[in-house]
XYZ file of C-alpha atoms in Angstrom:
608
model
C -70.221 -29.667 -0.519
C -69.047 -26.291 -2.413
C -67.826 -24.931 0.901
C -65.599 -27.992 1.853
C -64.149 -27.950 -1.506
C -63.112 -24.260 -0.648
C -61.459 -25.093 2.362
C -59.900 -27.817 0.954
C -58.694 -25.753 -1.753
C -57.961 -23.036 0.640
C -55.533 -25.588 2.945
C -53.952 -26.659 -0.082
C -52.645 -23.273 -1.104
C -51.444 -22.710 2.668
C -49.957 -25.822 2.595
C -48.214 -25.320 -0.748
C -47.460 -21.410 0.418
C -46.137 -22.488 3.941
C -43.911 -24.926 1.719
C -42.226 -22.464 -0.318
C -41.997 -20.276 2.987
C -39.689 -23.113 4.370
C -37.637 -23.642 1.220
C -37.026 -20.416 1.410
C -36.010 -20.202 4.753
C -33.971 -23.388 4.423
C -32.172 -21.778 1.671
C -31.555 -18.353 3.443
C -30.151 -19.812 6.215
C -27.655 -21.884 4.245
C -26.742 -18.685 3.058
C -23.842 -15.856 4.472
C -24.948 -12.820 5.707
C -23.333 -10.668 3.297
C -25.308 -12.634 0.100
C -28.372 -12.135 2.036
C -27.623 -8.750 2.277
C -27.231 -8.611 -1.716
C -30.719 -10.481 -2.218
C -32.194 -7.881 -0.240
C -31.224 -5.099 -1.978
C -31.634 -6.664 -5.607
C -35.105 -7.486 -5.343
C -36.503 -4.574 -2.585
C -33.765 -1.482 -3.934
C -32.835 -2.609 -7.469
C -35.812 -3.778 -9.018
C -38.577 -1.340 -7.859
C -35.798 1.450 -8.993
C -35.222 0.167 -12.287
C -39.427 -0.243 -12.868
C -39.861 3.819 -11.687
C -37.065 5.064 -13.802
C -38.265 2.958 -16.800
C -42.252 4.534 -15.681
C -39.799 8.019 -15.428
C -38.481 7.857 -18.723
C -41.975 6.753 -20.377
C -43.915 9.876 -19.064
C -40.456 11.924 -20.371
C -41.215 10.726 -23.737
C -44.912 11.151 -23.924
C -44.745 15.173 -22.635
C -41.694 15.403 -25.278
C -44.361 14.851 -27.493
C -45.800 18.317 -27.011
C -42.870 20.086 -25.916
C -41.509 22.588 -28.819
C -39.547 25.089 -26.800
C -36.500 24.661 -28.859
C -35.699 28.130 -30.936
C -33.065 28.050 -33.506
C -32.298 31.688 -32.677
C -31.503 31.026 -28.587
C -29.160 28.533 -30.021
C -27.525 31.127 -32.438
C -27.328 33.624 -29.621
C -25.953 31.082 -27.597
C -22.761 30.348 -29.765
C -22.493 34.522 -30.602
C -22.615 34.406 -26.487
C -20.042 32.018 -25.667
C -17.486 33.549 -28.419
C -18.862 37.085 -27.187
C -17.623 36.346 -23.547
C -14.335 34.549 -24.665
C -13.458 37.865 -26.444
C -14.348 40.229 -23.635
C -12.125 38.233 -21.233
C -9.591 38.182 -22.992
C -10.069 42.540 -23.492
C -10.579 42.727 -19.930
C -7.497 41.072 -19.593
C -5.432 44.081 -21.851
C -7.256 46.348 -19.644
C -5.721 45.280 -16.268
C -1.980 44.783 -18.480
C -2.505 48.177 -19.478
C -3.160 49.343 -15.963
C -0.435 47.678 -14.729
C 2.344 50.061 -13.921
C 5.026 47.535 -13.493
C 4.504 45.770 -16.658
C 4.688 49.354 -18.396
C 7.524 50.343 -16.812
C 9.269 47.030 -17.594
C 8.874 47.528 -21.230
C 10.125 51.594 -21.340
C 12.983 51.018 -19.278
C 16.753 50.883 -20.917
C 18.436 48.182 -19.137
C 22.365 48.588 -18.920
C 23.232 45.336 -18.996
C 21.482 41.279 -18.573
C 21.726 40.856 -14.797
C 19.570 44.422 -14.273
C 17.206 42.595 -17.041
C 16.738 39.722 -15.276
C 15.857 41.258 -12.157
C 13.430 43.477 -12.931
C 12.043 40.541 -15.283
C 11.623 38.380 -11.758
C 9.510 41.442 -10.293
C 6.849 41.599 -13.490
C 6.736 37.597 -13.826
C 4.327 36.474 -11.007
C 1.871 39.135 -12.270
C 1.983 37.738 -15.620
C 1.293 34.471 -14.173
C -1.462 35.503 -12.615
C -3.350 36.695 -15.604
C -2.361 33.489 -17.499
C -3.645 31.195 -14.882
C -6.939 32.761 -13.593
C -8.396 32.961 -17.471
C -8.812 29.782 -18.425
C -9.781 30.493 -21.850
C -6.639 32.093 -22.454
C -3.912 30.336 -23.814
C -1.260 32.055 -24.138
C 0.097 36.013 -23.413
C 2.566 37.481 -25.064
C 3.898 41.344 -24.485
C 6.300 43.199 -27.082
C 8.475 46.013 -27.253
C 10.326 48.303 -29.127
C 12.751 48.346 -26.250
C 16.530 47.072 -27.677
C 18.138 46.335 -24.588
C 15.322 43.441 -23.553
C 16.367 40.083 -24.042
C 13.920 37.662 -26.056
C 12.313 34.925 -23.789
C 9.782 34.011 -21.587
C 6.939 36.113 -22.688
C 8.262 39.388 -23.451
C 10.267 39.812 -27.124
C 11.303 42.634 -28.923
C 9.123 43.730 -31.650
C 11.808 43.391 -33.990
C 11.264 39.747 -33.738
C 7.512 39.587 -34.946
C 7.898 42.317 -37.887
C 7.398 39.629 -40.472
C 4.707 37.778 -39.247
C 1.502 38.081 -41.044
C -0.843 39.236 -37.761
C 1.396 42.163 -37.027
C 1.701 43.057 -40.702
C -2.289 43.194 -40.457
C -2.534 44.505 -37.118
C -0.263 47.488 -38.036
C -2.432 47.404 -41.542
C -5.519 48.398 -39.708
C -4.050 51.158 -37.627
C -6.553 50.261 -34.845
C -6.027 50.187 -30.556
C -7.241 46.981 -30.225
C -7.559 44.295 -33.222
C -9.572 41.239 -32.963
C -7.607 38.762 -35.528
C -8.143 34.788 -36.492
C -5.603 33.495 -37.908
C -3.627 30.075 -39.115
C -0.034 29.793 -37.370
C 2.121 26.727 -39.233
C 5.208 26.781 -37.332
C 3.707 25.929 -33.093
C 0.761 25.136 -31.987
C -0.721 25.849 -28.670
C -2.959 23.258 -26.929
C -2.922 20.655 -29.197
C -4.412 23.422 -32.169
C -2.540 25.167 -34.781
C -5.773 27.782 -35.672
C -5.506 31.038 -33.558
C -7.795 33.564 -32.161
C -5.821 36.558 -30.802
C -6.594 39.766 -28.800
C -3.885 42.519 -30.165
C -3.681 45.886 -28.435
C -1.353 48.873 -28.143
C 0.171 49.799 -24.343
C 1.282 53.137 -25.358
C -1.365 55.434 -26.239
C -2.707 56.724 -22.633
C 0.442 58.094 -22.061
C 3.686 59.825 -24.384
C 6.113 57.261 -25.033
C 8.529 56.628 -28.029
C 8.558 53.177 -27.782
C 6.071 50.893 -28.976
C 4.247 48.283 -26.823
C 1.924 45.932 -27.693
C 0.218 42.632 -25.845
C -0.798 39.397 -27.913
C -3.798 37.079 -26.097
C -4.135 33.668 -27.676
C -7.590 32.401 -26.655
C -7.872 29.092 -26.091
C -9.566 27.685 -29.510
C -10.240 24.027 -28.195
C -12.193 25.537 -24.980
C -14.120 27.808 -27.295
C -14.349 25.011 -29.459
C -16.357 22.814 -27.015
C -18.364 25.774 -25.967
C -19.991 26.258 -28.764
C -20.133 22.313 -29.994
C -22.103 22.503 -25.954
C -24.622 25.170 -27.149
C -25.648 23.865 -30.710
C -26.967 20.396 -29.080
C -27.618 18.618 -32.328
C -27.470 21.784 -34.623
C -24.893 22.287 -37.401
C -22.969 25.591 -36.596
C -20.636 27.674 -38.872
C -19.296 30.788 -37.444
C -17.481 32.775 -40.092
C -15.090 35.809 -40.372
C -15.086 37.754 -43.517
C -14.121 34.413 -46.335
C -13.319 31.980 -43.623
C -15.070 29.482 -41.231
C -13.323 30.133 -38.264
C -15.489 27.955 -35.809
C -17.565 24.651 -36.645
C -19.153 21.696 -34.833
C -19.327 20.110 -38.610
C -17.834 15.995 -38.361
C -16.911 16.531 -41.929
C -14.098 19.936 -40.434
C -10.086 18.722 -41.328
C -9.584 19.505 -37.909
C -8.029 22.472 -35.157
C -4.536 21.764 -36.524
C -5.069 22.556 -40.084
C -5.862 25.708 -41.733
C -9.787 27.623 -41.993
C -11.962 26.280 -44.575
C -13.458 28.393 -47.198
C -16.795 29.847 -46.632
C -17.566 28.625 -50.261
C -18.040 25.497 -48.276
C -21.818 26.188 -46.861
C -23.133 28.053 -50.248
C -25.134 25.596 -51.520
C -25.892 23.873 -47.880
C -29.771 24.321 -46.620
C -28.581 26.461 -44.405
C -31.777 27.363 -41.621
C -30.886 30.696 -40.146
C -28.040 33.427 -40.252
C -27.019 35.696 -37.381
C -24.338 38.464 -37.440
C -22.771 39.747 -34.710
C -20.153 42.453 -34.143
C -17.793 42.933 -30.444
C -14.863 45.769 -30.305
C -14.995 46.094 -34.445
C -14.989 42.168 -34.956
C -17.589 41.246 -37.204
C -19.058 37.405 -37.767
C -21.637 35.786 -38.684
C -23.248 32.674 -37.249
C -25.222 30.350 -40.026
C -27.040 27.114 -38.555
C -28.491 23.579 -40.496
C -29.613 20.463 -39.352
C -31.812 21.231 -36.646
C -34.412 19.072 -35.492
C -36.875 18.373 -33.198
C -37.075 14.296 -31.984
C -37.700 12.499 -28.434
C -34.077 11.458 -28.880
C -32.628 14.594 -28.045
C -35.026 15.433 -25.082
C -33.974 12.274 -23.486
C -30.162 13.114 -23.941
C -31.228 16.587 -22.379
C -32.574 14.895 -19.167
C -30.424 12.282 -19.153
C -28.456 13.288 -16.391
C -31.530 13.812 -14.246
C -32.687 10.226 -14.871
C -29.131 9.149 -14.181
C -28.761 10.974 -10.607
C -32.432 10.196 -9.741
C -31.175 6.293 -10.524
C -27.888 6.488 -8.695
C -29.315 8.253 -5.263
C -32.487 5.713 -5.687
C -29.517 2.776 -6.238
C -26.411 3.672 -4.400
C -27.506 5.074 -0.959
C -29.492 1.813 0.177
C -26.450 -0.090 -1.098
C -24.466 2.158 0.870
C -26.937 1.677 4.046
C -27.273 -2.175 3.708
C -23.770 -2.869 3.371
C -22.949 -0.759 6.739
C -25.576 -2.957 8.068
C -24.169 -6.124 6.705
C -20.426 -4.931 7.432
C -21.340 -4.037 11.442
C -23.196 -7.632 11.532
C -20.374 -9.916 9.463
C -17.520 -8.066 10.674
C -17.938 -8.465 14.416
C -19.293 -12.164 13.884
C -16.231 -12.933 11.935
C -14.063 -11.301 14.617
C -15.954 -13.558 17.142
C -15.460 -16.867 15.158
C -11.450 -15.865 14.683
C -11.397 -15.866 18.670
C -13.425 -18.953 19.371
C -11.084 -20.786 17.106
C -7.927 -19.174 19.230
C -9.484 -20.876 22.311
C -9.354 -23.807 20.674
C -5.593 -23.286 20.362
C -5.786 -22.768 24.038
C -4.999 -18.841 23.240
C -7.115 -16.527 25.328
C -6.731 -13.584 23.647
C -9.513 -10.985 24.640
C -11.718 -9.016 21.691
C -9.712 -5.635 21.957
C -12.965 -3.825 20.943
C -16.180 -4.284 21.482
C -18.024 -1.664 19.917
C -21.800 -1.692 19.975
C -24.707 -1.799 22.840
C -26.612 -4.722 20.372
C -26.708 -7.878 21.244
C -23.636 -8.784 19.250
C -21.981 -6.051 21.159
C -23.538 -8.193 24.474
C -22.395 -10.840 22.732
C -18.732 -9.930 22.233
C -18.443 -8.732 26.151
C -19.394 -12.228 27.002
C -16.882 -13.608 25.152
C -14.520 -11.857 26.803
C -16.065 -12.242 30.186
C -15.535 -16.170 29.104
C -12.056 -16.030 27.936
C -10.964 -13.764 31.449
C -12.549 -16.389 33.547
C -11.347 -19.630 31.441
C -7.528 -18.425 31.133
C -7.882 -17.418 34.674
C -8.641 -20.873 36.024
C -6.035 -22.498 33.718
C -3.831 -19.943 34.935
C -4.580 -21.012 38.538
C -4.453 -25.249 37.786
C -1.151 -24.715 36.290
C 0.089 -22.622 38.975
C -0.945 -25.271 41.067
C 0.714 -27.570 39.331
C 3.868 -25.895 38.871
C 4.161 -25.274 42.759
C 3.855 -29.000 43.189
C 6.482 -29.707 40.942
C 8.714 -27.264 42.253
C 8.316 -28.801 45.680
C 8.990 -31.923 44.380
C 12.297 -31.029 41.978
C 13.080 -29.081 45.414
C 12.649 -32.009 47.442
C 15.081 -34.458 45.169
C 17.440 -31.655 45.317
C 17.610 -31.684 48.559
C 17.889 -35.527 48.553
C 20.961 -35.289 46.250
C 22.610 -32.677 49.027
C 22.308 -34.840 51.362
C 24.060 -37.232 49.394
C 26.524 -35.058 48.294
C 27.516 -34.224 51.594
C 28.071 -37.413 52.677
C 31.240 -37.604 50.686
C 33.752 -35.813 50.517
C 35.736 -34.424 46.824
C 38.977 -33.832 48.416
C 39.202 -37.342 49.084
C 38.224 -38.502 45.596
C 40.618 -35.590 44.349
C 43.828 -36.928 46.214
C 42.841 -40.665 45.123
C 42.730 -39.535 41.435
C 45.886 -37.748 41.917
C 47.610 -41.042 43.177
C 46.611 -43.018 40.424
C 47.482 -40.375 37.791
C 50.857 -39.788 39.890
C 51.564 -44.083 39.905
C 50.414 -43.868 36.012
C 53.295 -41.569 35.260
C 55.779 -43.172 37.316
C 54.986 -46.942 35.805
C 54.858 -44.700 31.680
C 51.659 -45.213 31.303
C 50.782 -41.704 30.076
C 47.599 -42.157 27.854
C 45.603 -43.556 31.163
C 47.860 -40.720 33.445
C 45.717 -37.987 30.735
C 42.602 -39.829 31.229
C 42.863 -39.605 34.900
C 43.921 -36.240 34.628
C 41.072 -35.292 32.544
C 38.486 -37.167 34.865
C 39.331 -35.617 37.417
C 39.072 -32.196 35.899
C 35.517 -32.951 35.308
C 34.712 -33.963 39.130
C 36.188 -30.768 40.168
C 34.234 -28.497 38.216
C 31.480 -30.227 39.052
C 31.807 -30.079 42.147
C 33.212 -26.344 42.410
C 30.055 -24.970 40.234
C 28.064 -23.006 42.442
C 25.488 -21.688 39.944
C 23.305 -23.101 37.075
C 25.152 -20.538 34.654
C 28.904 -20.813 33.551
C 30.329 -19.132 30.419
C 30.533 -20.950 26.897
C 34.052 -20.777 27.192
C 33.873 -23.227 30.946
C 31.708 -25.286 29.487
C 33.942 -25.939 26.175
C 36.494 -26.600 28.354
C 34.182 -29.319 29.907
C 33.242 -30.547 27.049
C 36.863 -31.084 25.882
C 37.610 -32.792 29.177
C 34.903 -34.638 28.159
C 35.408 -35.894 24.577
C 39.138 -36.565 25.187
C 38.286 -39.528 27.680
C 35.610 -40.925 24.700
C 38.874 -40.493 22.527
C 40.287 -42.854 24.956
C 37.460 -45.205 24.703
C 36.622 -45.128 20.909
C 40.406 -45.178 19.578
C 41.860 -43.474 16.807
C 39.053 -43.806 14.814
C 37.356 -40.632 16.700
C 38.208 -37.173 16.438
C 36.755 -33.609 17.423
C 36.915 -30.270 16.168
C 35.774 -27.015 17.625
C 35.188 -23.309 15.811
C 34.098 -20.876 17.852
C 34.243 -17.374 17.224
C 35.831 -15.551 20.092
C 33.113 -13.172 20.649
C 30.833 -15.762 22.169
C 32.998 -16.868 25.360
C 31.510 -14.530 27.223
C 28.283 -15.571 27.100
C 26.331 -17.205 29.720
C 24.113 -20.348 29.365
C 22.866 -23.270 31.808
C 25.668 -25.780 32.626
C 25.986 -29.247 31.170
C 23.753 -27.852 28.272
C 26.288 -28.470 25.923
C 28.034 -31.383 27.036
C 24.779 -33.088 27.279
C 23.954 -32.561 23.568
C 27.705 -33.650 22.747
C 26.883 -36.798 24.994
C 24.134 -37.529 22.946
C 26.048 -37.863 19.471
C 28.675 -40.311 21.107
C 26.263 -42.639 23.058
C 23.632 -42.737 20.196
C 25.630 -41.708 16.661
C 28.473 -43.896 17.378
C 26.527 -46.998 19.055
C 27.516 -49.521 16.027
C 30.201 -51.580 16.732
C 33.307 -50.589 14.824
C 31.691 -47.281 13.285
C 32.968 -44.295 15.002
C 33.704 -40.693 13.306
C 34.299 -37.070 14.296
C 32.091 -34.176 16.288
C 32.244 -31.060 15.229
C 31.227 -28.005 18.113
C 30.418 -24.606 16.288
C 29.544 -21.806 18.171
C 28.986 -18.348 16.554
C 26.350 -15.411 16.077
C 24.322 -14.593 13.064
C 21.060 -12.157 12.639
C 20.746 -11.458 16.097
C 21.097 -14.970 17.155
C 23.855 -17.389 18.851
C 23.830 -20.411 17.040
C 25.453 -23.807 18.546
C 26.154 -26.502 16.573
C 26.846 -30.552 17.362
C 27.461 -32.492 14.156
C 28.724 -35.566 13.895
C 29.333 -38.359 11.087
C 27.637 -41.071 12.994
C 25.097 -43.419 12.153
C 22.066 -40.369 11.920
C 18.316 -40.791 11.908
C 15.313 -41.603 9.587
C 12.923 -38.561 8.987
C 10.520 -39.856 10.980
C 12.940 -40.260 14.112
C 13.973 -36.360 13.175
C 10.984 -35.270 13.207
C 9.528 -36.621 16.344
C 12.779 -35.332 17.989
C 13.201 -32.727 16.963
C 9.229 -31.742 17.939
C 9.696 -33.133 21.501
C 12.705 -30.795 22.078
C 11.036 -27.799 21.051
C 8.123 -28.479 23.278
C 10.123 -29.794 26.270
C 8.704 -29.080 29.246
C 8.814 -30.322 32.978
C 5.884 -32.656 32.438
C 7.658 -34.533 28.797
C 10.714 -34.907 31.625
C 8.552 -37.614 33.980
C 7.991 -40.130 30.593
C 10.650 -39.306 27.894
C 13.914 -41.869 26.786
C 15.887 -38.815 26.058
C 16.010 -37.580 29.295
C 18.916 -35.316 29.477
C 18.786 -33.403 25.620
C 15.165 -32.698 27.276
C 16.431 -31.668 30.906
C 19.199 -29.101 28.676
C 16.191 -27.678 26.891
C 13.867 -27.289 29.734
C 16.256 -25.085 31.660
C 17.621 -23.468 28.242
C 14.090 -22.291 27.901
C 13.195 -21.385 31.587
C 16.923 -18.993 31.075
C 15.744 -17.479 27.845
C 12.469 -17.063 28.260
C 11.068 -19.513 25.432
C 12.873 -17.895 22.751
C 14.945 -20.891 22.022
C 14.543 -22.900 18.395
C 16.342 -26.536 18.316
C 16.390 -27.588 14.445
C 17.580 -31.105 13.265
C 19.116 -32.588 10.170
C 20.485 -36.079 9.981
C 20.875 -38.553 6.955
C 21.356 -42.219 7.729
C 24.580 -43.828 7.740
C 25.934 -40.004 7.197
C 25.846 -38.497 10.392
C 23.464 -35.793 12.436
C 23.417 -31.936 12.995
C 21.559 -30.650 16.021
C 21.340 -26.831 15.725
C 20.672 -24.604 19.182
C 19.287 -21.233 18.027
C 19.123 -18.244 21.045
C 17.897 -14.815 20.906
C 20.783 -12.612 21.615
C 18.800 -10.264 23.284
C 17.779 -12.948 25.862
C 21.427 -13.352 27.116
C 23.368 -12.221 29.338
C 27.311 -11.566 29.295
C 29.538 -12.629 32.522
């Protein structure tokens, strides 16, 4: 009895597991890629990263516990070390100026006049730079001489200049080489600080010379600043020079741009340990408070560690899934964009198909697909077209042989009568209607090509309007504008006429309501534009729309079941001449009138 309980029990908690199993596959698959991708790395990168760093940072603190390696005194040397090397730099650097033959010379030589200055201040520049830029604790250099025929600027002055300014005054005081001197400078400040820290030493003492020279380096007190605020971790640090704190990591300091506190400032602190120090005749002393010992501070010191352990744990599986994601998504994505093309009937072929997986397989047989599908289309409407050419071939012929069976010389010389019996009896206005008829008959019968000039077919269409003159009245009119540039140009006869046809038989079918035509022809932005307007009767927007779409899509096919036979037949060969690149636009108002705009590609024709 106990063990069918257990297997009941036991098929229960399949049951229940395979349940969740399924929800959870239902739900995953209802999901993108890319989100799965983001689950996967939450809870198998994220999670068991965060749980070891926090395990990381636990065993941190407990051996912090027992760790008291910290020594007041490293510290001390530390900051005597950092201001130690900032000085030696900077007398490194005098060294090398003092070496420096140019420079010397430079600063002896009497200069006749500004230009010879200038010159030989061009030849010593790019060494200064080069001191000034590869010490980057050195702010500032500045070289003087007793020289008068120098010119003040740049970085070299006349020591005339500096006579009453408190560090020479001292400097010449001591009657030292070299003088290490703090000092607080009121008028500029350099880098952002006003307190100084300068490097003074004579250039004239290895060899005679009468004229002084001397070189001023201006440390950089910010850099040394953070140095030493670096090496006293939590540790309260005064470093002092004779009555004056000339470096401090203190919050309650006024600052780098006022002047040196009083060393009356730390007497009564609890002050933990005092160091002195001494380099090239500078003497200071180092006193330190505040230090302490806490688990706070050991983290802080292997913070870092924890933080680059976290981000290569964290960001280099992010990095690898999302390359995985991004070479699965993108190509599917690129796939779907295609498979919705073909629905557009656009066989466009994948121009890359990276990749030997089976979305790589995949991709190749989409384009194995798309060759063989546009291929067979290809071939129908091939077939197709041949047929239809056979059979527009075949009418054609049928209209020769009716063409031939008459003959336009006869038709000519009867027009001719008539016009010549319409003169003779005054009857002018049906004379010019003759006249004009039988202009039309000739062309058309003279035209031995599909393509005329604009300029014949205006001419046609003139013929043409000014017998619907004679059939509307007074009450119609035409007007042309067409810019004289475009006669020239060649397009499929009766394309224009037909169009012009149109707005007579259709704008002007209401009895009694008749108007003008306008016929604009002219080129803008690399197009020819020709334009039929007239003030007839015009169109709702749903009859300019549905227009307006059939013309643009004319083909042979829309010729076989279509009421507007001949707009269709002009657009048809309009296209087959210019290669597609032809844009018909509409805009008609009822009871105002229509515009039917022809827009061709320049480029597509041709000039006779």
């Amino acid at each position: 009895m106990k063990d069918d309980q257990k297997v009941t029990q036991v098929r229960k908690t399949v049951k229940c597991l395979n349940s969740i199993i399924n929800k959870l596959h239902s739900n995953l698959n209802n999901r993108k890629i890319k989100n799965k991708t983001v689950l996967l790395y939450v809870f198998c990168v994220l999670v068991p990263v965060l749980v070891t760093n926090i395990v990381v940072i636990g065993n941190i603190l407990g051996a912090s516990s027992k760790e008291r390696k910290e020594n007041i005194d490293n510290i001390a040397n530390s900051v005597a070390h950092d201001i130690s090397s900032s000085l030696e730099n900077a007398v490194y650097v005098t060294y090398d100026i003092y070496a420096g033959k140019s420079i010397r010379n430079f600063l002896d030589t009497n200069y006749k006049n500004d230009i010879e200055y200038f010159r030989a201040y061009n030849g010593v520049f790019e060494n200064y730079i080069f001191y000034a830029s590869s010490k980057h604790l050195i702010s500032d250099i500045t070289l003087y001489s007793d020289n008068k025929s120098m010119i003040n600027g740049g970085r070299f002055y006349r020591i005339d200049t500096i006579q009453n300014q408190n560090w020479y005054k001292e400097f010449v005081k001591a009657n030292v080489d070299l003088l290490i001197y703090p000092y607080y400078n009121d008028s500029i400040y350099i880098n952002h600080t006003n307190r100084m820290l300068s490097v003074i030493r004579k250039l004239n003492y290895i060899e005679f010379s009468n004229i002084e020279k001397i070189v001023k380096l201006d440390l950089n007190y910010g850099k040394i600043s953070e140095a030493i605020d670096s090496s006293a971790f939590d540790t309260t640090v005064y470093v002092c020079y004779q009555n004056k704190i000339i470096f401090s990591n203190d919050p309650s300091d006024k600052g780098i741009k006022k002047d040196y506190e009083d060393i009356s400032k730390i007497a009564n602190m609890k002050i933990q340990n005092k160091k002195s120090y001494s380099i090239y005749g500078f003497d200071f002393d180092i006193y330190l408070k505040d230090y302490r010992y806490d688990y706070t501070s050991i983290l802080v010191n292997k913070f870092w560690l924890i933080i680059g352990l976290f981000l290569a744990d964290a960001i280099i599986p992010a990095i690898m899934l999302t390359l995985f994601s991004s070479s699965i998504t993108k190509r599917i994505l690129m796939l779907g964009k295609y498979m919705k093309m073909i629905k557009g009937e656009q066989f466009d072929l994948i121009p890359t198909t990276e990749g030997k997986d089976e979305i790589g397989e995949l991709l190749d047989d989409y384009n194995l697909m798309a060759t063989r599908m546009k291929n067979l289309i290809e071939y129908e409407y091939k077939s197709k077209l041949e047929q239809q050419e056979l059979h527009l071939a075949r009418q054609q012929a049928e209209l020769q042989a009716l063409y031939s069976q008459i003959n336009p010389h006869f038709i000519f010389n009867v027009l001719e009568s008539i016009r010549m019996h319409s003169v003779i009896k005054c009857e002018y206005e049906t004379s010019h209607m003759v006249e004009s008829l039988a202009k039309l008959m000739r062309k058309s019968a003279q035209w031995g090509s599909d393509l005329i000039t604009i300029e014949q077919e205006l001419e046609f269409t003139k013929d043409y309007l000014s017998l619907q003159k004679y059939r509307f009245g007074d009450g119609f009119n035409y007007k042309f504008r067409i810019q004289e540039n475009c006669n020239n140009y060649l397009i499929p006869s009766l394309v224009l006429v037909t169009f012009v046809e149109n707005s007579c038989v259709h704008g002007f079918n209401r009895e009694g309501h008749f108007g003008t035509i306008f016929v604009k022809v002219y080129e803008e932005n690399f197009y020819l534009f020709i334009e039929i307007e007239d003030t007839g009767i015009g169109m709702d927007e749903e009859q300019v729309r549905s227009l307006e779409k059939s013309l643009n899509e004319a083909s042979i096919d829309s010729l076989q079941n279509s009421a507007s036979l001949g707009m269709l037949n002009a657009c048809v060969r309009l296209k087959k001449y210019c290669g597609n690149q032809v844009k018909i636009t509409i805009e008609s108002e009822e009871h105002e009138g229509t515009c039917v705009i022809i827009a061709i590609l320049l480029e597509n024709l041709r000039r006779k």
